[in-house]
Amino acid sequence: MKKIALALLGFCWLIVGCDDGDLQIETLDFDDTSVQSCSPLTTSTRVFFKINQDEALILQLASGLLRNEVSTDTIQSPISTSGSQLFYRVFSETVNSSYFCSLFPPVEPSVLEQISAQGGQVLITTTAVDSLEFLHNIKLQGLVLENSLGEQIIDQTVSDFGTVTTSAN
């Protein structure tokens, strides 16, 4: 009986003693938003973003990942400082594409918080629409986001970032 009581006490201490810190996000919900970019979309386009009111998910692909050819295997790129990068930003108010596409970013809305992905994978599969157009389906897998205090959220699911279309030159 003492062992059971000690086990229950230990379990209660574990539940009460755990602190999830000040990490304000639990999940990223950009499923109902479309992928955007600033310039005409080509295989050299590397920065894509999704906006959900006062939040944005920004993906910077490593160079050479989009190709105007059908991929026989899924192209993978690690999310790291030397590979592809992913950022989650919270703004002071609703943001739109002109914030990202301006030559000089506007002062408002201001960035309240930026969380960088410290790990994960970008997965890209490319199919041909016809001989001149290619669809690139971009997915994110195993994301590890970390805020400035070192607090992490880990998402092991594979989520659709979106599909972009490029044309052969």
PDB file of N, CA, C and O in Angstrom, residues 14-82:
ATOM      1  N   LEU A  14       4.608  15.253 -10.207  1.00  0.00           N
ATOM      2  CA  LEU A  14       5.029  15.427 -11.584  1.00  0.00           C
ATOM      3  C   LEU A  14       4.046  16.313 -12.349  1.00  0.00           C
ATOM      4  O   LEU A  14       4.433  17.213 -13.073  1.00  0.00           O
ATOM      5  N   ILE A  15       2.753  16.077 -12.155  1.00  0.00           N
ATOM      6  CA  ILE A  15       1.740  16.861 -12.853  1.00  0.00           C
ATOM      7  C   ILE A  15       1.748  18.303 -12.364  1.00  0.00           C
ATOM      8  O   ILE A  15       1.731  19.243 -13.153  1.00  0.00           O
ATOM      9  N   VAL A  16       1.793  18.517 -11.062  1.00  0.00           N
ATOM     10  CA  VAL A  16       1.766  19.860 -10.503  1.00  0.00           C
ATOM     11  C   VAL A  16       3.086  20.567 -10.740  1.00  0.00           C
ATOM     12  O   VAL A  16       3.138  21.763 -11.011  1.00  0.00           O
ATOM     13  N   GLY A  17       4.184  19.841 -10.684  1.00  0.00           N
ATOM     14  CA  GLY A  17       5.503  20.436 -10.790  1.00  0.00           C
ATOM     15  C   GLY A  17       5.915  20.795 -12.199  1.00  0.00           C
ATOM     16  O   GLY A  17       6.829  21.581 -12.396  1.00  0.00           O
ATOM     17  N   CYS A  18       5.271  20.233 -13.207  1.00  0.00           N
ATOM     18  CA  CYS A  18       5.650  20.527 -14.586  1.00  0.00           C
ATOM     19  C   CYS A  18       5.159  21.916 -14.962  1.00  0.00           C
ATOM     20  O   CYS A  18       4.040  22.301 -14.660  1.00  0.00           O
ATOM     21  N   ASP A  19       6.006  22.636 -15.665  1.00  0.00           N
ATOM     22  CA  ASP A  19       5.669  23.971 -16.118  1.00  0.00           C
ATOM     23  C   ASP A  19       5.859  24.017 -17.617  1.00  0.00           C
ATOM     24  O   ASP A  19       6.933  23.704 -18.122  1.00  0.00           O
ATOM     25  N   ASP A  20       4.825  24.401 -18.341  1.00  0.00           N
ATOM     26  CA  ASP A  20       4.973  24.493 -19.785  1.00  0.00           C
ATOM     27  C   ASP A  20       5.544  25.839 -20.195  1.00  0.00           C
ATOM     28  O   ASP A  20       5.639  26.143 -21.366  1.00  0.00           O
ATOM     29  N   GLY A  21       5.952  26.657 -19.237  1.00  0.00           N
ATOM     30  CA  GLY A  21       6.591  27.931 -19.543  1.00  0.00           C
ATOM     31  C   GLY A  21       5.615  28.917 -20.139  1.00  0.00           C
ATOM     32  O   GLY A  21       4.414  28.832 -19.946  1.00  0.00           O
ATOM     33  N   ASP A  22       6.157  29.840 -20.888  1.00  0.00           N
ATOM     34  CA  ASP A  22       5.343  30.884 -21.483  1.00  0.00           C
ATOM     35  C   ASP A  22       5.141  30.694 -22.980  1.00  0.00           C
ATOM     36  O   ASP A  22       4.825  31.625 -23.687  1.00  0.00           O
ATOM     37  N   LEU A  23       5.377  29.496 -23.467  1.00  0.00           N
ATOM     38  CA  LEU A  23       5.184  29.238 -24.877  1.00  0.00           C
ATOM     39  C   LEU A  23       3.708  29.439 -25.195  1.00  0.00           C
ATOM     40  O   LEU A  23       2.855  28.760 -24.663  1.00  0.00           O
ATOM     41  N   GLN A  24       3.436  30.397 -26.068  1.00  0.00           N
ATOM     42  CA  GLN A  24       2.054  30.801 -26.291  1.00  0.00           C
ATOM     43  C   GLN A  24       1.345  30.002 -27.375  1.00  0.00           C
ATOM     44  O   GLN A  24       0.134  30.031 -27.462  1.00  0.00           O
ATOM     45  N   ILE A  25       2.089  29.302 -28.218  1.00  0.00           N
ATOM     46  CA  ILE A  25       1.430  28.535 -29.267  1.00  0.00           C
ATOM     47  C   ILE A  25       1.453  27.065 -28.919  1.00  0.00           C
ATOM     48  O   ILE A  25       2.384  26.576 -28.318  1.00  0.00           O
ATOM     49  N   GLU A  26       0.409  26.394 -29.241  1.00  0.00           N
ATOM     50  CA  GLU A  26       0.360  24.953 -29.047  1.00  0.00           C
ATOM     51  C   GLU A  26       0.334  24.246 -30.382  1.00  0.00           C
ATOM     52  O   GLU A  26       0.873  23.167 -30.524  1.00  0.00           O
ATOM     53  N   THR A  27      -0.317  24.838 -31.362  1.00  0.00           N
ATOM     54  CA  THR A  27      -0.325  24.292 -32.713  1.00  0.00           C
ATOM     55  C   THR A  27      -0.295  25.460 -33.688  1.00  0.00           C
ATOM     56  O   THR A  27      -0.699  26.576 -33.357  1.00  0.00           O
ATOM     57  N   LEU A  28       0.162  25.172 -34.878  1.00  0.00           N
ATOM     58  CA  LEU A  28       0.136  26.158 -35.948  1.00  0.00           C
ATOM     59  C   LEU A  28      -1.039  25.812 -36.839  1.00  0.00           C
ATOM     60  O   LEU A  28      -1.125  24.696 -37.340  1.00  0.00           O
ATOM     61  N   ASP A  29      -1.951  26.759 -37.025  1.00  0.00           N
ATOM     62  CA  ASP A  29      -3.139  26.481 -37.826  1.00  0.00           C
ATOM     63  C   ASP A  29      -3.170  27.395 -39.042  1.00  0.00           C
ATOM     64  O   ASP A  29      -3.706  28.503 -38.990  1.00  0.00           O
ATOM     65  N   PHE A  30      -2.573  26.927 -40.128  1.00  0.00           N
ATOM     66  CA  PHE A  30      -2.564  27.666 -41.372  1.00  0.00           C
ATOM     67  C   PHE A  30      -3.188  26.831 -42.488  1.00  0.00           C
ATOM     68  O   PHE A  30      -2.936  27.057 -43.661  1.00  0.00           O
ATOM     69  N   ASP A  31      -3.996  25.847 -42.108  1.00  0.00           N
ATOM     70  CA  ASP A  31      -4.585  24.928 -43.084  1.00  0.00           C
ATOM     71  C   ASP A  31      -5.502  25.630 -44.079  1.00  0.00           C
ATOM     72  O   ASP A  31      -5.577  25.232 -45.239  1.00  0.00           O
ATOM     73  N   ASP A  32      -6.204  26.655 -43.645  1.00  0.00           N
ATOM     74  CA  ASP A  32      -7.176  27.313 -44.519  1.00  0.00           C
ATOM     75  C   ASP A  32      -6.611  28.550 -45.217  1.00  0.00           C
ATOM     76  O   ASP A  32      -7.367  29.369 -45.725  1.00  0.00           O
ATOM     77  N   THR A  33      -5.283  28.681 -45.230  1.00  0.00           N
ATOM     78  CA  THR A  33      -4.666  29.830 -45.880  1.00  0.00           C
ATOM     79  C   THR A  33      -3.826  29.355 -47.053  1.00  0.00           C
ATOM     80  O   THR A  33      -3.321  28.238 -47.060  1.00  0.00           O
ATOM     81  N   SER A  34      -3.704  30.205 -48.054  1.00  0.00           N
ATOM     82  CA  SER A  34      -2.963  29.806 -49.255  1.00  0.00           C
ATOM     83  C   SER A  34      -1.523  30.299 -49.197  1.00  0.00           C
ATOM     84  O   SER A  34      -1.201  31.261 -48.506  1.00  0.00           O
ATOM     85  N   VAL A  35      -0.676  29.630 -49.944  1.00  0.00           N
ATOM     86  CA  VAL A  35       0.733  30.001 -50.044  1.00  0.00           C
ATOM     87  C   VAL A  35       0.847  31.229 -50.936  1.00  0.00           C
ATOM     88  O   VAL A  35       0.206  31.303 -51.982  1.00  0.00           O
ATOM     89  N   GLN A  36       1.680  32.177 -50.528  1.00  0.00           N
ATOM     90  CA  GLN A  36       1.902  33.384 -51.303  1.00  0.00           C
ATOM     91  C   GLN A  36       3.403  33.599 -51.491  1.00  0.00           C
ATOM     92  O   GLN A  36       4.210  33.097 -50.710  1.00  0.00           O
ATOM     93  N   SER A  37       3.748  34.358 -52.505  1.00  0.00           N
ATOM     94  CA  SER A  37       5.125  34.806 -52.702  1.00  0.00           C
ATOM     95  C   SER A  37       5.055  36.208 -53.297  1.00  0.00           C
ATOM     96  O   SER A  37       4.000  36.642 -53.746  1.00  0.00           O
ATOM     97  N   CYS A  38       6.175  36.894 -53.300  1.00  0.00           N
ATOM     98  CA  CYS A  38       6.158  38.291 -53.748  1.00  0.00           C
ATOM     99  C   CYS A  38       6.418  38.464 -55.233  1.00  0.00           C
ATOM    100  O   CYS A  38       5.845  39.312 -55.871  1.00  0.00           O
ATOM    101  N   SER A  39       7.297  37.691 -55.760  1.00  0.00           N
ATOM    102  CA  SER A  39       7.671  37.863 -57.152  1.00  0.00           C
ATOM    103  C   SER A  39       6.922  36.862 -58.016  1.00  0.00           C
ATOM    104  O   SER A  39       6.324  35.921 -57.508  1.00  0.00           O
ATOM    105  N   PRO A  40       6.990  37.058 -59.333  1.00  0.00           N
ATOM    106  CA  PRO A  40       6.410  36.020 -60.185  1.00  0.00           C
ATOM    107  C   PRO A  40       7.066  34.680 -59.830  1.00  0.00           C
ATOM    108  O   PRO A  40       8.279  34.600 -59.664  1.00  0.00           O
ATOM    109  N   LEU A  41       6.266  33.662 -59.712  1.00  0.00           N
ATOM    110  CA  LEU A  41       6.744  32.373 -59.228  1.00  0.00           C
ATOM    111  C   LEU A  41       7.576  31.660 -60.287  1.00  0.00           C
ATOM    112  O   LEU A  41       7.094  31.375 -61.384  1.00  0.00           O
ATOM    113  N   THR A  42       8.843  31.402 -59.952  1.00  0.00           N
ATOM    114  CA  THR A  42       9.741  30.634 -60.808  1.00  0.00           C
ATOM    115  C   THR A  42      10.454  29.610 -59.928  1.00  0.00           C
ATOM    116  O   THR A  42      10.286  29.611 -58.703  1.00  0.00           O
ATOM    117  N   THR A  43      11.279  28.785 -60.543  1.00  0.00           N
ATOM    118  CA  THR A  43      12.027  27.804 -59.757  1.00  0.00           C
ATOM    119  C   THR A  43      13.075  28.470 -58.866  1.00  0.00           C
ATOM    120  O   THR A  43      13.571  27.845 -57.939  1.00  0.00           O
ATOM    121  N   SER A  44      13.402  29.719 -59.116  1.00  0.00           N
ATOM    122  CA  SER A  44      14.372  30.418 -58.255  1.00  0.00           C
ATOM    123  C   SER A  44      13.692  31.126 -57.081  1.00  0.00           C
ATOM    124  O   SER A  44      14.368  31.674 -56.218  1.00  0.00           O
ATOM    125  N   THR A  45      12.355  31.131 -57.041  1.00  0.00           N
ATOM    126  CA  THR A  45      11.647  31.711 -55.898  1.00  0.00           C
ATOM    127  C   THR A  45      11.957  30.867 -54.670  1.00  0.00           C
ATOM    128  O   THR A  45      11.837  29.653 -54.699  1.00  0.00           O
ATOM    129  N   ARG A  46      12.380  31.535 -53.597  1.00  0.00           N
ATOM    130  CA  ARG A  46      12.770  30.792 -52.401  1.00  0.00           C
ATOM    131  C   ARG A  46      11.950  31.142 -51.173  1.00  0.00           C
ATOM    132  O   ARG A  46      11.949  30.399 -50.207  1.00  0.00           O
ATOM    133  N   VAL A  47      11.264  32.292 -51.157  1.00  0.00           N
ATOM    134  CA  VAL A  47      10.531  32.713 -49.965  1.00  0.00           C
ATOM    135  C   VAL A  47       9.029  32.629 -50.217  1.00  0.00           C
ATOM    136  O   VAL A  47       8.513  33.195 -51.179  1.00  0.00           O
ATOM    137  N   PHE A  48       8.361  31.888 -49.340  1.00  0.00           N
ATOM    138  CA  PHE A  48       6.912  31.716 -49.395  1.00  0.00           C
ATOM    139  C   PHE A  48       6.355  32.026 -48.018  1.00  0.00           C
ATOM    140  O   PHE A  48       7.037  31.850 -47.008  1.00  0.00           O
ATOM    141  N   PHE A  49       5.112  32.483 -47.965  1.00  0.00           N
ATOM    142  CA  PHE A  49       4.510  32.788 -46.671  1.00  0.00           C
ATOM    143  C   PHE A  49       3.027  32.490 -46.706  1.00  0.00           C
ATOM    144  O   PHE A  49       2.406  32.447 -47.762  1.00  0.00           O
ATOM    145  N   LYS A  50       2.491  32.258 -45.507  1.00  0.00           N
ATOM    146  CA  LYS A  50       1.066  32.057 -45.305  1.00  0.00           C
ATOM    147  C   LYS A  50       0.659  33.018 -44.193  1.00  0.00           C
ATOM    148  O   LYS A  50       1.361  33.129 -43.188  1.00  0.00           O
ATOM    149  N   ILE A  51      -0.456  33.676 -44.383  1.00  0.00           N
ATOM    150  CA  ILE A  51      -0.927  34.673 -43.420  1.00  0.00           C
ATOM    151  C   ILE A  51      -2.264  34.228 -42.855  1.00  0.00           C
ATOM    152  O   ILE A  51      -3.159  33.822 -43.592  1.00  0.00           O
ATOM    153  N   ASN A  52      -2.382  34.311 -41.533  1.00  0.00           N
ATOM    154  CA  ASN A  52      -3.634  34.030 -40.844  1.00  0.00           C
ATOM    155  C   ASN A  52      -3.873  35.193 -39.884  1.00  0.00           C
ATOM    156  O   ASN A  52      -3.441  35.156 -38.738  1.00  0.00           O
ATOM    157  N   GLN A  53      -4.489  36.245 -40.371  1.00  0.00           N
ATOM    158  CA  GLN A  53      -4.802  37.472 -39.639  1.00  0.00           C
ATOM    159  C   GLN A  53      -3.537  38.130 -39.094  1.00  0.00           C
ATOM    160  O   GLN A  53      -2.845  38.805 -39.833  1.00  0.00           O
ATOM    161  N   ASP A  54      -3.216  37.950 -37.800  1.00  0.00           N
ATOM    162  CA  ASP A  54      -2.040  38.601 -37.220  1.00  0.00           C
ATOM    163  C   ASP A  54      -0.877  37.628 -37.020  1.00  0.00           C
ATOM    164  O   ASP A  54       0.035  37.883 -36.246  1.00  0.00           O
ATOM    165  N   GLU A  55      -0.909  36.514 -37.746  1.00  0.00           N
ATOM    166  CA  GLU A  55       0.156  35.519 -37.675  1.00  0.00           C
ATOM    167  C   GLU A  55       0.648  35.218 -39.090  1.00  0.00           C
ATOM    168  O   GLU A  55      -0.119  35.316 -40.043  1.00  0.00           O
ATOM    169  N   ALA A  56       1.907  34.831 -39.189  1.00  0.00           N
ATOM    170  CA  ALA A  56       2.445  34.439 -40.486  1.00  0.00           C
ATOM    171  C   ALA A  56       3.418  33.285 -40.301  1.00  0.00           C
ATOM    172  O   ALA A  56       4.112  33.185 -39.289  1.00  0.00           O
ATOM    173  N   LEU A  57       3.433  32.423 -41.288  1.00  0.00           N
ATOM    174  CA  LEU A  57       4.375  31.317 -41.351  1.00  0.00           C
ATOM    175  C   LEU A  57       5.214  31.573 -42.597  1.00  0.00           C
ATOM    176  O   LEU A  57       4.679  31.668 -43.706  1.00  0.00           O
ATOM    177  N   ILE A  58       6.520  31.735 -42.418  1.00  0.00           N
ATOM    178  CA  ILE A  58       7.413  32.134 -43.499  1.00  0.00           C
ATOM    179  C   ILE A  58       8.395  30.995 -43.760  1.00  0.00           C
ATOM    180  O   ILE A  58       9.088  30.551 -42.846  1.00  0.00           O
ATOM    181  N   LEU A  59       8.449  30.551 -45.001  1.00  0.00           N
ATOM    182  CA  LEU A  59       9.335  29.463 -45.393  1.00  0.00           C
ATOM    183  C   LEU A  59      10.342  29.986 -46.403  1.00  0.00           C
ATOM    184  O   LEU A  59       9.961  30.534 -47.439  1.00  0.00           O
ATOM    185  N   GLN A  60      11.619  29.823 -46.080  1.00  0.00           N
ATOM    186  CA  GLN A  60      12.684  30.158 -47.020  1.00  0.00           C
ATOM    187  C   GLN A  60      13.351  28.848 -47.429  1.00  0.00           C
ATOM    188  O   GLN A  60      13.996  28.193 -46.616  1.00  0.00           O
ATOM    189  N   LEU A  61      13.162  28.491 -48.692  1.00  0.00           N
ATOM    190  CA  LEU A  61      13.707  27.231 -49.193  1.00  0.00           C
ATOM    191  C   LEU A  61      15.193  27.364 -49.483  1.00  0.00           C
ATOM    192  O   LEU A  61      15.662  28.430 -49.911  1.00  0.00           O
ATOM    193  N   ALA A  62      15.910  26.284 -49.277  1.00  0.00           N
ATOM    194  CA  ALA A  62      17.305  26.236 -49.702  1.00  0.00           C
ATOM    195  C   ALA A  62      17.318  26.350 -51.226  1.00  0.00           C
ATOM    196  O   ALA A  62      16.362  25.959 -51.904  1.00  0.00           O
ATOM    197  N   SER A  63      18.378  26.850 -51.763  1.00  0.00           N
ATOM    198  CA  SER A  63      18.503  27.053 -53.204  1.00  0.00           C
ATOM    199  C   SER A  63      18.415  25.737 -53.977  1.00  0.00           C
ATOM    200  O   SER A  63      18.948  24.720 -53.544  1.00  0.00           O
ATOM    201  N   GLY A  64      17.718  25.775 -55.108  1.00  0.00           N
ATOM    202  CA  GLY A  64      17.672  24.645 -56.018  1.00  0.00           C
ATOM    203  C   GLY A  64      16.655  23.569 -55.714  1.00  0.00           C
ATOM    204  O   GLY A  64      16.670  22.516 -56.360  1.00  0.00           O
ATOM    205  N   LEU A  65      15.749  23.788 -54.765  1.00  0.00           N
ATOM    206  CA  LEU A  65      14.785  22.742 -54.419  1.00  0.00           C
ATOM    207  C   LEU A  65      13.627  22.639 -55.408  1.00  0.00           C
ATOM    208  O   LEU A  65      13.099  21.555 -55.638  1.00  0.00           O
ATOM    209  N   LEU A  66      13.208  23.768 -55.980  1.00  0.00           N
ATOM    210  CA  LEU A  66      12.132  23.737 -56.972  1.00  0.00           C
ATOM    211  C   LEU A  66      12.755  23.549 -58.354  1.00  0.00           C
ATOM    212  O   LEU A  66      13.621  24.320 -58.759  1.00  0.00           O
ATOM    213  N   ARG A  67      12.312  22.513 -59.040  1.00  0.00           N
ATOM    214  CA  ARG A  67      12.822  22.230 -60.383  1.00  0.00           C
ATOM    215  C   ARG A  67      11.651  21.949 -61.311  1.00  0.00           C
ATOM    216  O   ARG A  67      10.684  21.315 -60.906  1.00  0.00           O
ATOM    217  N   ASN A  68      11.761  22.382 -62.520  1.00  0.00           N
ATOM    218  CA  ASN A  68      10.723  22.112 -63.510  1.00  0.00           C
ATOM    219  C   ASN A  68      10.949  20.745 -64.134  1.00  0.00           C
ATOM    220  O   ASN A  68      11.243  20.604 -65.317  1.00  0.00           O
ATOM    221  N   GLU A  69      10.829  19.732 -63.286  1.00  0.00           N
ATOM    222  CA  GLU A  69      10.922  18.340 -63.714  1.00  0.00           C
ATOM    223  C   GLU A  69      10.188  17.486 -62.694  1.00  0.00           C
ATOM    224  O   GLU A  69      10.151  17.812 -61.508  1.00  0.00           O
ATOM    225  N   VAL A  70       9.590  16.424 -63.156  1.00  0.00           N
ATOM    226  CA  VAL A  70       8.852  15.529 -62.272  1.00  0.00           C
ATOM    227  C   VAL A  70       9.843  14.852 -61.331  1.00  0.00           C
ATOM    228  O   VAL A  70      10.887  14.362 -61.764  1.00  0.00           O
ATOM    229  N   SER A  71       9.532  14.854 -60.035  1.00  0.00           N
ATOM    230  CA  SER A  71      10.419  14.205 -59.069  1.00  0.00           C
ATOM    231  C   SER A  71      10.029  12.742 -58.926  1.00  0.00           C
ATOM    232  O   SER A  71       8.859  12.418 -58.735  1.00  0.00           O
ATOM    233  N   THR A  72      11.005  11.868 -59.071  1.00  0.00           N
ATOM    234  CA  THR A  72      10.737  10.443 -58.892  1.00  0.00           C
ATOM    235  C   THR A  72      10.703  10.104 -57.410  1.00  0.00           C
ATOM    236  O   THR A  72      10.010   9.190 -56.998  1.00  0.00           O
ATOM    237  N   ASP A  73      11.449  10.839 -56.614  1.00  0.00           N
ATOM    238  CA  ASP A  73      11.450  10.689 -55.157  1.00  0.00           C
ATOM    239  C   ASP A  73      11.104  12.037 -54.538  1.00  0.00           C
ATOM    240  O   ASP A  73      11.258  13.083 -55.172  1.00  0.00           O
ATOM    241  N   THR A  74      10.662  12.001 -53.299  1.00  0.00           N
ATOM    242  CA  THR A  74      10.400  13.246 -52.579  1.00  0.00           C
ATOM    243  C   THR A  74      11.720  13.941 -52.308  1.00  0.00           C
ATOM    244  O   THR A  74      12.673  13.333 -51.814  1.00  0.00           O
ATOM    245  N   ILE A  75      11.796  15.213 -52.648  1.00  0.00           N
ATOM    246  CA  ILE A  75      12.988  16.013 -52.366  1.00  0.00           C
ATOM    247  C   ILE A  75      12.895  16.447 -50.914  1.00  0.00           C
ATOM    248  O   ILE A  75      11.864  16.958 -50.468  1.00  0.00           O
ATOM    249  N   GLN A  76      13.974  16.253 -50.154  1.00  0.00           N
ATOM    250  CA  GLN A  76      13.987  16.601 -48.737  1.00  0.00           C
ATOM    251  C   GLN A  76      15.040  17.664 -48.478  1.00  0.00           C
ATOM    252  O   GLN A  76      16.125  17.627 -49.053  1.00  0.00           O
ATOM    253  N   SER A  77      14.708  18.583 -47.599  1.00  0.00           N
ATOM    254  CA  SER A  77      15.645  19.619 -47.179  1.00  0.00           C
ATOM    255  C   SER A  77      15.501  19.798 -45.674  1.00  0.00           C
ATOM    256  O   SER A  77      14.399  20.016 -45.178  1.00  0.00           O
ATOM    257  N   PRO A  78      16.596  19.700 -44.939  1.00  0.00           N
ATOM    258  CA  PRO A  78      16.506  19.904 -43.492  1.00  0.00           C
ATOM    259  C   PRO A  78      16.204  21.369 -43.170  1.00  0.00           C
ATOM    260  O   PRO A  78      16.634  22.269 -43.885  1.00  0.00           O
ATOM    261  N   ILE A  79      15.445  21.567 -42.106  1.00  0.00           N
ATOM    262  CA  ILE A  79      15.218  22.921 -41.611  1.00  0.00           C
ATOM    263  C   ILE A  79      16.332  23.199 -40.615  1.00  0.00           C
ATOM    264  O   ILE A  79      16.417  22.564 -39.568  1.00  0.00           O
ATOM    265  N   SER A  80      17.216  24.102 -40.998  1.00  0.00           N
ATOM    266  CA  SER A  80      18.379  24.438 -40.173  1.00  0.00           C
ATOM    267  C   SER A  80      18.921  25.780 -40.646  1.00  0.00           C
ATOM    268  O   SER A  80      18.442  26.331 -41.634  1.00  0.00           O
ATOM    269  N   THR A  81      19.925  26.281 -39.980  1.00  0.00           N
ATOM    270  CA  THR A  81      20.498  27.567 -40.387  1.00  0.00           C
ATOM    271  C   THR A  81      21.203  27.462 -41.736  1.00  0.00           C
ATOM    272  O   THR A  81      21.342  28.452 -42.435  1.00  0.00           O
ATOM    273  N   SER A  82      21.641  26.255 -42.123  1.00  0.00           N
ATOM    274  CA  SER A  82      22.330  26.110 -43.401  1.00  0.00           C
ATOM    275  C   SER A  82      21.429  25.516 -44.491  1.00  0.00           C
ATOM    276  O   SER A  82      21.838  25.404 -45.639  1.00  0.00           O
TER     277      SER A  82
END
